[in-house]
Amino acid sequence: MVDQNPYYPPPTGEPVTPAQPWGPPEPAATAPEVTQGYEYHRIYRAGRQGWGWYVGGILTSLLLFFVVGAVVVLAGAIVLLLATGTPLGELGDRVAALASTDDVTPSVLLFLNAVLILGIPSAWFCARVLHGVRPRWLASVAPRIRWRWLLASFGVSLLTLFIALVLGALLPGASESEDVSGGINAFTDVTRDFLLVIVLMTPLQAVAEEYVFRGYLTQAFGGLLRNAQVARFLAVLGPALLFAVAHGAGQGFAVFTDRFAFGVAAGILVIATGGLEAAIAYHVLNNLLAFGFALFFGDMTEALNASGGGWWDVAISLVKSAIFVALSIYVARRMGIRTRTTPGVLEPTGGRV
């Protein structure tokens, strides 16, 4: 059930001052979003208003995602190591090895994925507590995961990745990381363990990153400004920049550009399709392809510590993202996917919605 502000819109049609300081500052300006429905990145305009809620939410979400999540998983790892008989003298080294990507093992990949997956409840927490909006509005304007659209997005993603692989094979300048002339890696127990972690955990890790960067942060940046047009640019560029920075200081400029472009493409899709489904499908398949390639043809440590890359790779990635955005928007329009909330479902309110 959605709480609605009984003072908005006023019965007489005259503007009123909201009872709470975090209510809509200008009812006349927000009226079109109430009568036409909110775009995905503007949903928090129906929640608590004020710079403090948005800026505080952005900082809190990053703190929860990068610090608190790591502490929680680290504490769980310590308990597990002690319970399995690890001597106290070895505990520090074992824990340090888990948190280091200098030598990636299945345990290290599991640890990193577990930390990132906790981004989902952290995004839910920020939406509910800081903005008074139910977490389900992070999924889409429905508000839920639209499974039919998610399935279609996986199909579009597969087609796009196939086109990208063909382009990579035809165009010059392929990076050394894509050289498979050495043949397939031997299948060992370590390969099996890596495969289990990738299949079971990597999709959730990709979903979590989308909930944080294209979900919560897109809505927080998108609600920060009253001007809806300027807010649209901020909602795409802000999370994309943070997404690229979050992948580490050791990445080269080409890799940073590639990840920033990925974030921009995913951010455009979230707003253009009204939800996370297309971005989730694209991110999941990209990660599965990257880790699968590294597992069977390359090296997992190099894959997680990518610091360089050819500009041909970046160009192919940009073309791939552009193709996916165009195809996804086309298919979404053909399927009649909503890009706004149902009019009247969300109204500015001081309470939870």
Tab-separated table of C-alpha atoms in Angstrom, residues 66 209 213-214 237-253 255-264:
chain	number	residue	atom	x	y	z
A	66	PHE	CA	33.048	-0.677	0.171
A	209	GLU	CA	26.719	-3.673	-8.652
A	213	PHE	CA	25.385	2.051	-9.132
A	214	ARG	CA	22.484	1.999	-11.600
A	237	LEU	CA	27.328	10.484	-15.426
A	238	GLY	CA	27.652	10.522	-11.631
A	239	PRO	CA	27.209	6.763	-11.041
A	240	ALA	CA	29.226	5.946	-14.188
A	241	LEU	CA	32.200	7.921	-12.875
A	242	LEU	CA	31.991	6.290	-9.443
A	243	PHE	CA	31.635	2.871	-11.095
A	244	ALA	CA	34.842	3.383	-13.089
A	245	VAL	CA	36.772	4.764	-10.089
A	246	ALA	CA	35.592	1.862	-7.918
A	247	HIS	CA	37.498	-0.615	-10.078
A	248	GLY	CA	40.804	0.498	-8.625
A	249	ALA	CA	43.591	3.054	-8.950
A	250	GLY	CA	45.857	0.692	-10.893
A	251	GLN	CA	43.759	0.635	-14.040
A	252	GLY	CA	45.121	2.400	-17.096
A	253	PHE	CA	43.287	5.226	-18.821
A	255	VAL	CA	40.532	0.518	-19.057
A	256	PHE	CA	39.040	3.399	-17.048
A	257	THR	CA	37.470	4.819	-20.213
A	258	ASP	CA	36.020	1.427	-21.079
A	259	ARG	CA	34.436	1.029	-17.642
A	260	PHE	CA	33.139	4.587	-17.607
A	261	ALA	CA	31.552	4.009	-21.018
A	262	PHE	CA	29.986	0.788	-19.728
A	263	GLY	CA	28.502	2.758	-16.830
A	264	VAL	CA	27.149	5.434	-19.149
